[in-house]
Coordinates of C-alpha atoms and ligand atoms in Angstrom, one line a residue:
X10 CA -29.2 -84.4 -52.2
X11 CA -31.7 -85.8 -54.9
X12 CA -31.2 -89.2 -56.7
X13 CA -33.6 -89.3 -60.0
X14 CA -33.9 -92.7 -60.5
X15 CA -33.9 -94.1 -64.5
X16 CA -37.4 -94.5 -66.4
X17 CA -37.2 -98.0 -66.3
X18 CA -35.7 -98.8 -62.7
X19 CA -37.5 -101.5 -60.7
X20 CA -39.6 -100.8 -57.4
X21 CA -36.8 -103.6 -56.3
X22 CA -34.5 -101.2 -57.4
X23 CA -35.5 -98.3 -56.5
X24 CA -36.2 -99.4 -52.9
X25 CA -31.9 -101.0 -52.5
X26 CA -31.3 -97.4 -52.9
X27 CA -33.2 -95.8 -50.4
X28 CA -32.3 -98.7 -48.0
X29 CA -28.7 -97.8 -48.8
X30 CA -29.1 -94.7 -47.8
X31 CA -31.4 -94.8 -45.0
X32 CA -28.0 -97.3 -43.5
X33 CA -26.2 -94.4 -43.6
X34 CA -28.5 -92.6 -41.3
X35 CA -30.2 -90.3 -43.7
X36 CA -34.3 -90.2 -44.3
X37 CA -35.5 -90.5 -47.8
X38 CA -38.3 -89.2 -49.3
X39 CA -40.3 -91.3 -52.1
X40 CA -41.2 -88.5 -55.1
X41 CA -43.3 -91.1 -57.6
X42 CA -44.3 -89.5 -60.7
X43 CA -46.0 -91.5 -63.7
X44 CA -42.9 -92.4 -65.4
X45 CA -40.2 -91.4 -63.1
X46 CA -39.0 -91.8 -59.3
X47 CA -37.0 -89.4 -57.6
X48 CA -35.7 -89.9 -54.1
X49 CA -35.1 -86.7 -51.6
X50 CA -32.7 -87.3 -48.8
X51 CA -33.0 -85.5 -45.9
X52 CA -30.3 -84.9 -43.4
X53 CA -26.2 -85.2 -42.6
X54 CA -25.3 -86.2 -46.4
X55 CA -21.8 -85.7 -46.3
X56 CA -21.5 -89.6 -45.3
X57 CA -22.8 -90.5 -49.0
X58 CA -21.1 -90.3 -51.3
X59 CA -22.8 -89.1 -55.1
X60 CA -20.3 -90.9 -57.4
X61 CA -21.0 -94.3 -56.2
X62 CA -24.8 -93.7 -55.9
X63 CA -24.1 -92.7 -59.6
X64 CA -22.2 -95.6 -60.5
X65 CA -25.6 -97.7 -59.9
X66 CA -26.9 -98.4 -63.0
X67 CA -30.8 -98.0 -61.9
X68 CA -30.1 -94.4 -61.4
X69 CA -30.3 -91.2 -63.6
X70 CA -28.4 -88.7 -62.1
X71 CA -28.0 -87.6 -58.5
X72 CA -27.8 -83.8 -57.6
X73 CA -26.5 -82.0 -54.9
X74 CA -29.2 -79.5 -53.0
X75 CA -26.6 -78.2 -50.1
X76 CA -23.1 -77.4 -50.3
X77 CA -20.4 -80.2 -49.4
X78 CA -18.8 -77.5 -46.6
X79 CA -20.1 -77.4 -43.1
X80 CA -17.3 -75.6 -41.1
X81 CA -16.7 -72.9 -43.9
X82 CA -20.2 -72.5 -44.7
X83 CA -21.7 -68.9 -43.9
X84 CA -25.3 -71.0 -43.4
X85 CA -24.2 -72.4 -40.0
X86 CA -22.1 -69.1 -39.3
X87 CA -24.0 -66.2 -40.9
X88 CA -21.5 -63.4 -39.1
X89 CA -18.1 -62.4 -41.0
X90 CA -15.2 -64.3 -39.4
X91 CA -12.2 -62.2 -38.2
X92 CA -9.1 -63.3 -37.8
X93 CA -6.7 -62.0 -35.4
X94 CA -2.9 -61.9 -36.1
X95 CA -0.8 -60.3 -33.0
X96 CA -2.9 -57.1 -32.4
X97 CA -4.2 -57.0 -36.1
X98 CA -7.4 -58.2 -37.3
X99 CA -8.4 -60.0 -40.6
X100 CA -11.8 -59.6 -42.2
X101 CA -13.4 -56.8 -40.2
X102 CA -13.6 -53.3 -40.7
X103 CA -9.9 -52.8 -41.4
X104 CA -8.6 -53.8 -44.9
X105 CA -5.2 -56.0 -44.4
X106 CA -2.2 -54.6 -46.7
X107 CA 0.3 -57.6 -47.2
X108 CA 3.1 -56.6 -49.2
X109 CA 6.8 -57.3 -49.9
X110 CA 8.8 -58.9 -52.3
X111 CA 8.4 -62.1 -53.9
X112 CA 11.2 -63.8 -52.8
X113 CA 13.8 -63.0 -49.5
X114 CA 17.0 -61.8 -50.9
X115 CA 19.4 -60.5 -48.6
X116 CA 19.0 -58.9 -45.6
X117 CA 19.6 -55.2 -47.0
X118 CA 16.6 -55.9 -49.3
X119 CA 14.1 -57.3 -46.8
X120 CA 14.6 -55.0 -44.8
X121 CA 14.7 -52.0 -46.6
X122 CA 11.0 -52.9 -48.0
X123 CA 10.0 -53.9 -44.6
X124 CA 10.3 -50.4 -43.9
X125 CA 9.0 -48.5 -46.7
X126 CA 5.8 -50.9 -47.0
X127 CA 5.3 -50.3 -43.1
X128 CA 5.8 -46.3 -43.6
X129 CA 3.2 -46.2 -46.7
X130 CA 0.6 -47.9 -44.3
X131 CA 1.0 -51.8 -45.1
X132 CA -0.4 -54.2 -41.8
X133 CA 1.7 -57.4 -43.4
X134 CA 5.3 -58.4 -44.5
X135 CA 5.2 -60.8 -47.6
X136 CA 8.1 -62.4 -48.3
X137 CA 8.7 -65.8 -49.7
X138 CA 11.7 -68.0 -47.9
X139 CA 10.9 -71.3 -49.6
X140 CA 9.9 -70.6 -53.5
X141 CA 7.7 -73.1 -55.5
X142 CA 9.1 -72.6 -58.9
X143 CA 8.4 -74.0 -62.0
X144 CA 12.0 -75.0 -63.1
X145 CA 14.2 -76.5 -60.7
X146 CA 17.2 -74.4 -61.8
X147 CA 15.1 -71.4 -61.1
X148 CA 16.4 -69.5 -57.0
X149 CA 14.7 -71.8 -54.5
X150 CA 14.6 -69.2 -52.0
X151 CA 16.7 -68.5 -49.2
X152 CA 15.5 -71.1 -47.2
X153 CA 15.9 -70.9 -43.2
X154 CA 18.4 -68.1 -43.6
X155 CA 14.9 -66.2 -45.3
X156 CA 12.9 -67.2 -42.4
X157 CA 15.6 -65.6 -39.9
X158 CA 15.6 -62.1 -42.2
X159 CA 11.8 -62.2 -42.3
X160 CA 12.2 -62.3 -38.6
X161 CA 14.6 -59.8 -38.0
X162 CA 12.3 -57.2 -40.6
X163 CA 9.5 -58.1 -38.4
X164 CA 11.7 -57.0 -34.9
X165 CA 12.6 -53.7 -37.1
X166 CA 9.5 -52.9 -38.4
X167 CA 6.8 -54.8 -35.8
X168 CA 5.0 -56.0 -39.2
X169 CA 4.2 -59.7 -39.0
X170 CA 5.2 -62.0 -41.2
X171 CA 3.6 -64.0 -43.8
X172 CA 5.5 -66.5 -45.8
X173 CA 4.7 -69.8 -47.4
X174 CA 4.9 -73.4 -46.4
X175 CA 6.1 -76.0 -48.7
X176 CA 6.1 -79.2 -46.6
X177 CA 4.7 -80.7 -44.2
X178 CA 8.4 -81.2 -41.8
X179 CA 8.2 -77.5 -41.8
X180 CA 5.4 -76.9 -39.8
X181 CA 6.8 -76.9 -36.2
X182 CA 9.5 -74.1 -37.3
X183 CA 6.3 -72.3 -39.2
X184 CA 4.6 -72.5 -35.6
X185 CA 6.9 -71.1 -33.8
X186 CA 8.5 -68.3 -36.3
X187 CA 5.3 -67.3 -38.8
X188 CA 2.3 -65.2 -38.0
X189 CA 0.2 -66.0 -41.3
X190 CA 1.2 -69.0 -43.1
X191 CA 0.7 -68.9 -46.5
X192 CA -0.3 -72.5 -48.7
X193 CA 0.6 -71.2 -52.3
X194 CA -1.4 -72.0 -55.0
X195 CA 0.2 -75.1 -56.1
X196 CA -0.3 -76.8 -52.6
X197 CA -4.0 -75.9 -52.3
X198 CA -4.7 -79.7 -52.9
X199 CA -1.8 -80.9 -50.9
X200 CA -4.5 -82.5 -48.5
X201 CA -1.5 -83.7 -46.4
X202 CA -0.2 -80.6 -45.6
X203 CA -4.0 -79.2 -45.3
X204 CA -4.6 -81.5 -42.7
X205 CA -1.2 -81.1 -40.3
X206 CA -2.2 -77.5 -40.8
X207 CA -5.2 -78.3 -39.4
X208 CA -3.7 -79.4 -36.1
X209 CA -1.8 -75.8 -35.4
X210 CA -4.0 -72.8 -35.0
X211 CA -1.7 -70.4 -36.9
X212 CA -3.7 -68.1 -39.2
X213 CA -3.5 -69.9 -43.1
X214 CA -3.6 -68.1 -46.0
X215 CA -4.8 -70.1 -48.6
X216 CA -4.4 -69.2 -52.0
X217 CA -6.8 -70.8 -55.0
X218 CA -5.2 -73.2 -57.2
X219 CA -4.1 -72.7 -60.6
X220 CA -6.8 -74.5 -62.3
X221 CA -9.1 -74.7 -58.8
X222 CA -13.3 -74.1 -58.3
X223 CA -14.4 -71.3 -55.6
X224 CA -15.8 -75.3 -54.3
X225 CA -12.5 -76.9 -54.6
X226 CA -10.8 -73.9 -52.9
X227 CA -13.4 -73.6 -49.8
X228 CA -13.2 -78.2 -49.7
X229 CA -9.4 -77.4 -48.8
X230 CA -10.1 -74.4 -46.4
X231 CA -12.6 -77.3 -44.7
X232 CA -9.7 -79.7 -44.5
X233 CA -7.7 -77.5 -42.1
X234 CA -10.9 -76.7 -40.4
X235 CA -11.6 -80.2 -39.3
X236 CA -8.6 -80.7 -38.2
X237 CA -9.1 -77.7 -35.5
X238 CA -7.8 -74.7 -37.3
X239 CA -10.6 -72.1 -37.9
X240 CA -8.1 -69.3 -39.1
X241 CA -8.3 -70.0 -42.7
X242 CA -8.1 -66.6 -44.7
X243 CA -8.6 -67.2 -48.6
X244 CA -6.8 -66.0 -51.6
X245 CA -8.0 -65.4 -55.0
X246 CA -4.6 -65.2 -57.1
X247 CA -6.1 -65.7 -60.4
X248 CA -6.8 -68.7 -62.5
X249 CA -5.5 -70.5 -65.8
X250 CA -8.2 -69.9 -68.4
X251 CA -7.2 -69.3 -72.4
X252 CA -6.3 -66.0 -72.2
X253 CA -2.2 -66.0 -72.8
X254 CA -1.8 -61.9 -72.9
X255 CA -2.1 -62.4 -68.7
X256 CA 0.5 -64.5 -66.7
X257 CA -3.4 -66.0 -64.7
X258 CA -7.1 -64.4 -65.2
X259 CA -8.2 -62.3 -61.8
X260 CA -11.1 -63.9 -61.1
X261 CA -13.1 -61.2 -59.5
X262 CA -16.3 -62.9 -59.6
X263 CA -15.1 -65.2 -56.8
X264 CA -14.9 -62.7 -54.0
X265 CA -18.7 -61.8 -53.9
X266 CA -19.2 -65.3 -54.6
X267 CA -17.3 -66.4 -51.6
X268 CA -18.6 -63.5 -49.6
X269 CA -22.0 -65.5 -50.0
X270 CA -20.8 -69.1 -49.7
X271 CA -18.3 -68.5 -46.6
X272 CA -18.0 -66.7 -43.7
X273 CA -14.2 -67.3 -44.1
X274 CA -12.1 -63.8 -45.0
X275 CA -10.7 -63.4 -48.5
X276 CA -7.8 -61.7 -50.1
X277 CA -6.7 -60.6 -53.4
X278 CA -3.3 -61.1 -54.9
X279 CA -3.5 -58.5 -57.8
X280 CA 0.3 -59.3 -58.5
X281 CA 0.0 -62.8 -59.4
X282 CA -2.9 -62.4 -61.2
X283 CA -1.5 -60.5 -64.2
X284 CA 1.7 -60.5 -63.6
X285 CA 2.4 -57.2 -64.8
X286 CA 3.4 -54.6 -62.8
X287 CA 1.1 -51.9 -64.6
X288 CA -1.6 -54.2 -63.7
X289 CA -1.5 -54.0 -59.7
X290 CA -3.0 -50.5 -59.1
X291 CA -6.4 -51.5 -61.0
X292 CA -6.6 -54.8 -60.1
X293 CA -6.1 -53.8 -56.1
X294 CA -8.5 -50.8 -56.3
X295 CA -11.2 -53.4 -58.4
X296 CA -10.9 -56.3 -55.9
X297 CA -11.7 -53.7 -52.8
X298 CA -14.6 -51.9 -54.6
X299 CA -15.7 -55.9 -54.6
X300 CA -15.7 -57.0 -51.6
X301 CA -12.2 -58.1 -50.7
X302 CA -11.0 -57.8 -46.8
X303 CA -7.4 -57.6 -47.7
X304 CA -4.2 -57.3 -50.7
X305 CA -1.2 -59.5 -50.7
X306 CA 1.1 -57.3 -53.2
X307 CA 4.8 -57.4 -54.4
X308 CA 6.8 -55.1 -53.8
X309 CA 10.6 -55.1 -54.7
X310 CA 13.4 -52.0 -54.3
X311 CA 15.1 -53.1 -57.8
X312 CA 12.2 -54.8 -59.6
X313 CA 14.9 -55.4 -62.5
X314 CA 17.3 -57.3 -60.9
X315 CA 14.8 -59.3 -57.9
X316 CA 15.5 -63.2 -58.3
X317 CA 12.0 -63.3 -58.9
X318 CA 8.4 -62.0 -60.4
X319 CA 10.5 -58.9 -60.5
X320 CA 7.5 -58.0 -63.5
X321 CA 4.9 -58.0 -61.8
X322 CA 6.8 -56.2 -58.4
X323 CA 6.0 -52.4 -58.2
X324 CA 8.3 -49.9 -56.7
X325 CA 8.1 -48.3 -53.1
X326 CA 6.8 -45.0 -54.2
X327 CA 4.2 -46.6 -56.5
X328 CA 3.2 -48.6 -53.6
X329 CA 2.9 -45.6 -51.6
X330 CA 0.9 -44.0 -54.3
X331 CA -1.3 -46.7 -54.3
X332 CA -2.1 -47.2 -50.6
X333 CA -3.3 -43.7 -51.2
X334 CA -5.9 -44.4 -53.7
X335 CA -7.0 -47.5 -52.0
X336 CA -7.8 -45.5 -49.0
X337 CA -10.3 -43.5 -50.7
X338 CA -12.3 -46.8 -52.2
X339 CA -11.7 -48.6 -48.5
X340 CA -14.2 -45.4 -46.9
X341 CA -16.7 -46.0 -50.0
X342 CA -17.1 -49.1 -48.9
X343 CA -17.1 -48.1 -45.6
X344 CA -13.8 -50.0 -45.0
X345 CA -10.1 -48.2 -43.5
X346 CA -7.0 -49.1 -44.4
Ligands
PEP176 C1 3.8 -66.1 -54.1 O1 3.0 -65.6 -53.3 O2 4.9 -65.7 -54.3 C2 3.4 -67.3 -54.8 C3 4.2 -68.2 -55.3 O3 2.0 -67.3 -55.1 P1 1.1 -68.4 -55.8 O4 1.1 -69.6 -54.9 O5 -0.2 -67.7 -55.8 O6 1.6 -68.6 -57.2
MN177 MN1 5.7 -64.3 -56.5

C-alpha cells in the first residue's frame, strides 16, 4: 500500500500517519520528494484499512500495491487447486459438466434428465430445490421435497448433486444431503451465510454477483476461506452491463483473469449468461477455449412448459450434441471431458 501525502501536509502530519501505521505493525518507508511525500508500507496490510487513512485530510490518495486476498491468492499458492467431490475432481485435467434443469419439478422430470445428462457424459446434477426469484408470486421451488428428488436422481444415476443454498438454517441439511453447494448470484455478498459456509467443508460453488468485481467475487470466496473451508469453486454467470438484447453479459474476460489472480477453480454458466437457449453452445465452447475448468448448464425435457428459465434450457439431444463438440475443444486445450 502507498499513501501520497498532499503538497502542503506538515512534517507533523506527515509523521501521525506513519506512526499510525507503524501501531498497526506495519514498517513505513519515508519517499520525500521536493514538493511531495509519499509513504511505502511494507508488510501484513490487511489490518489498515485505506478509507480511513483517506478520510485524513493531510493525505492525497492512498493506493493499493497487493491484492486484499491472501487465502485465494495464486501468489501464496502458485499450483491449480483441485477440488474433490465423491470420486470426482474439480479444476484438474478433467473438465466438470454440471447440468440439469433450473428448477426441481417432479420426480418424473428430475429424474428423467438425471439420466440423459449422465448418459451424454455430464459429471454433475444441477437442480435448484430452493429458487431465488425475482417476484415472490413466481414457483419458489420444491423446497425439501426437491432436495429428497435430487437425492433419489443422484442414487439412480450416481451423479452428485449440486443445488443452491438460500439461508443460513439450511446449512446442516445442505451438509449432510449436498455434494457442491451452490451460493447463487444474489447471495454472493450474503457475508453471513459466506461465513457459516466457512465452518463446513462442503465444496461451494460460488457464483459472481449481478453487478459484482472479479475482486468483490474472490473477497467473498476469502470469507468462506477464513472460516476453514478451502473448497471454494467460482462461477462467472454473467454480469448487468447496458446491453438489454441479453438477459446478463458473459464476461469472459474474468476467467483468464481469475486464472491469474486465484488458484481457486472457476466455472461458466453459459445459460444464465444470455439467457437464450441458442446461446449455450457458443458460449460453453468460448468459455473452455478460455480457460474454464468446468460448465454448469440447463437442461430441461419440456423447455416450454419448465416452471422456470425454461428459455434459456436446451433439450437432451442438444445437450448431447454439445458435449460432443466440447470434447473436441477440451483435447485442444489439452483438457477431457
Ligand atoms: C441458478 O443457477 O438457477 C441461478 C438462480 O443462478 P444465478 O444465481 O446465477 O442467477
Ligand atoms: Mn436458472
Amino acid at each position: 500500500m502507498v499513501v501520497i501525502m498532499r503538497c502542503d501536509a506538515t512534517r507533523e502530519e506527515i509523521l501521525t500517519i506513519k506512526e499510525r501505521i507503524e501501531a498497526e505493525g506495519c514498517r513505513v518507508n519515508l519517499i520525500e520528494g521536493e514538493n511531495q511525500c509519499i509513504l511505502g508500507i511494507i508488510g501484513d496490510t490487511t489490518k489498515l484499512d485505506p478509507d480511513k487513512i483517506q478520510a485524513n485530510e493531510c493525505v492525497e490518495r492512498v493506493t493499493k500495491v497487493q491484492q486484499p486476498f491472501k487465502l485465494a491468492n495464486r501468489l501464496f499458492h502458485p499450483g491449480n487447486t483441485e477440488i474433490k467431490v465423491r470420486d470426482r475432481v474439480i479444476g484438474g485435467d478433467k473438465i466438470a459438466i454440471m447440468a440439469g434443469p433450473c428448477s426441481v419439478e417432479s420426480e418424473d422430470q428430475i429424474l428423467e434428465i438425471a439420466k440423459t445428462v449422465k448418459e451424454s457424459g455430464a459429471s454433475f446434477l444441477r437442480g435448484g430445490a430452493f429458487k431465488p426469484r425475482t417476484s415472490p408470486y413466481s414457483f419458489q421451488g420444491l423446497e425439501k421435497e426437491g432436495l429428497e428428488l435430487l437425492k433419489l436422481a443422484r442414487k439412480e444415476t450416481g451423479l452428485p448433486i449440486v443445488t443452491e443454498i438460500m439461508s443460513p438454517d439450511m446449512i446442516d441439511t445442505f451438509v449432510e444431503d449436498v455434494d457442491v453447494i451452490q451460493v447463487g448470484a444474489r447471495n454472493m455478498q450474503n457475508f453471513d451465510l459466506l461465513k457459516q459456509l466457512g465452518k463446513t467443508r462442503t465444496p461451494i460453488l460460488l457464483k459472481r454477483g449481478l453487478s459484482a468485481t472479479i475482486e468483490e467475487l474472490i473477497m467473498s470466496a476469502e470469507y468462506i476461506m477464513a472460516g476453514g473451508n478451502e473448497n471454494v469453486i467460482l462461477c462467472e454467470r454473467g454480469i448487468r452491463t447496458f446491453e438489454t438484447y441479453t438477459r446478463n453479459t458473459l464476461d469472459l474476460s474474468a476467467i483468464p483473469a481469475i486464472k491469474r489472480l486465484s488458484h481457486l477453480p472457476i466455472v461458466v454458466d453459459p445459460s444464465h449468461s444470455a439467457g437464450m437457449w441458442w446461446m449455450v453452445e457458443p458460449l460453453a465452447k468460448a468459455a473452455l477455449a478460455v480457460g474454464a475448468d468446468g460448465l454448469i448448464i440447463e437442461v430441461h425435457n419440456d423447455p416450454a412448459n419448465a416452471r422456470c428459465d425454461g428459455q434459456q434450457s436446451i433439450k437432451p439431444e442438444r445437450f448431447k450434441e454439445l458435449m460432443e463438440g466440447l470434447s473436441e475443444i477440451a483435447k485442444i486445450e489439452k483438457k477431457s471431458i
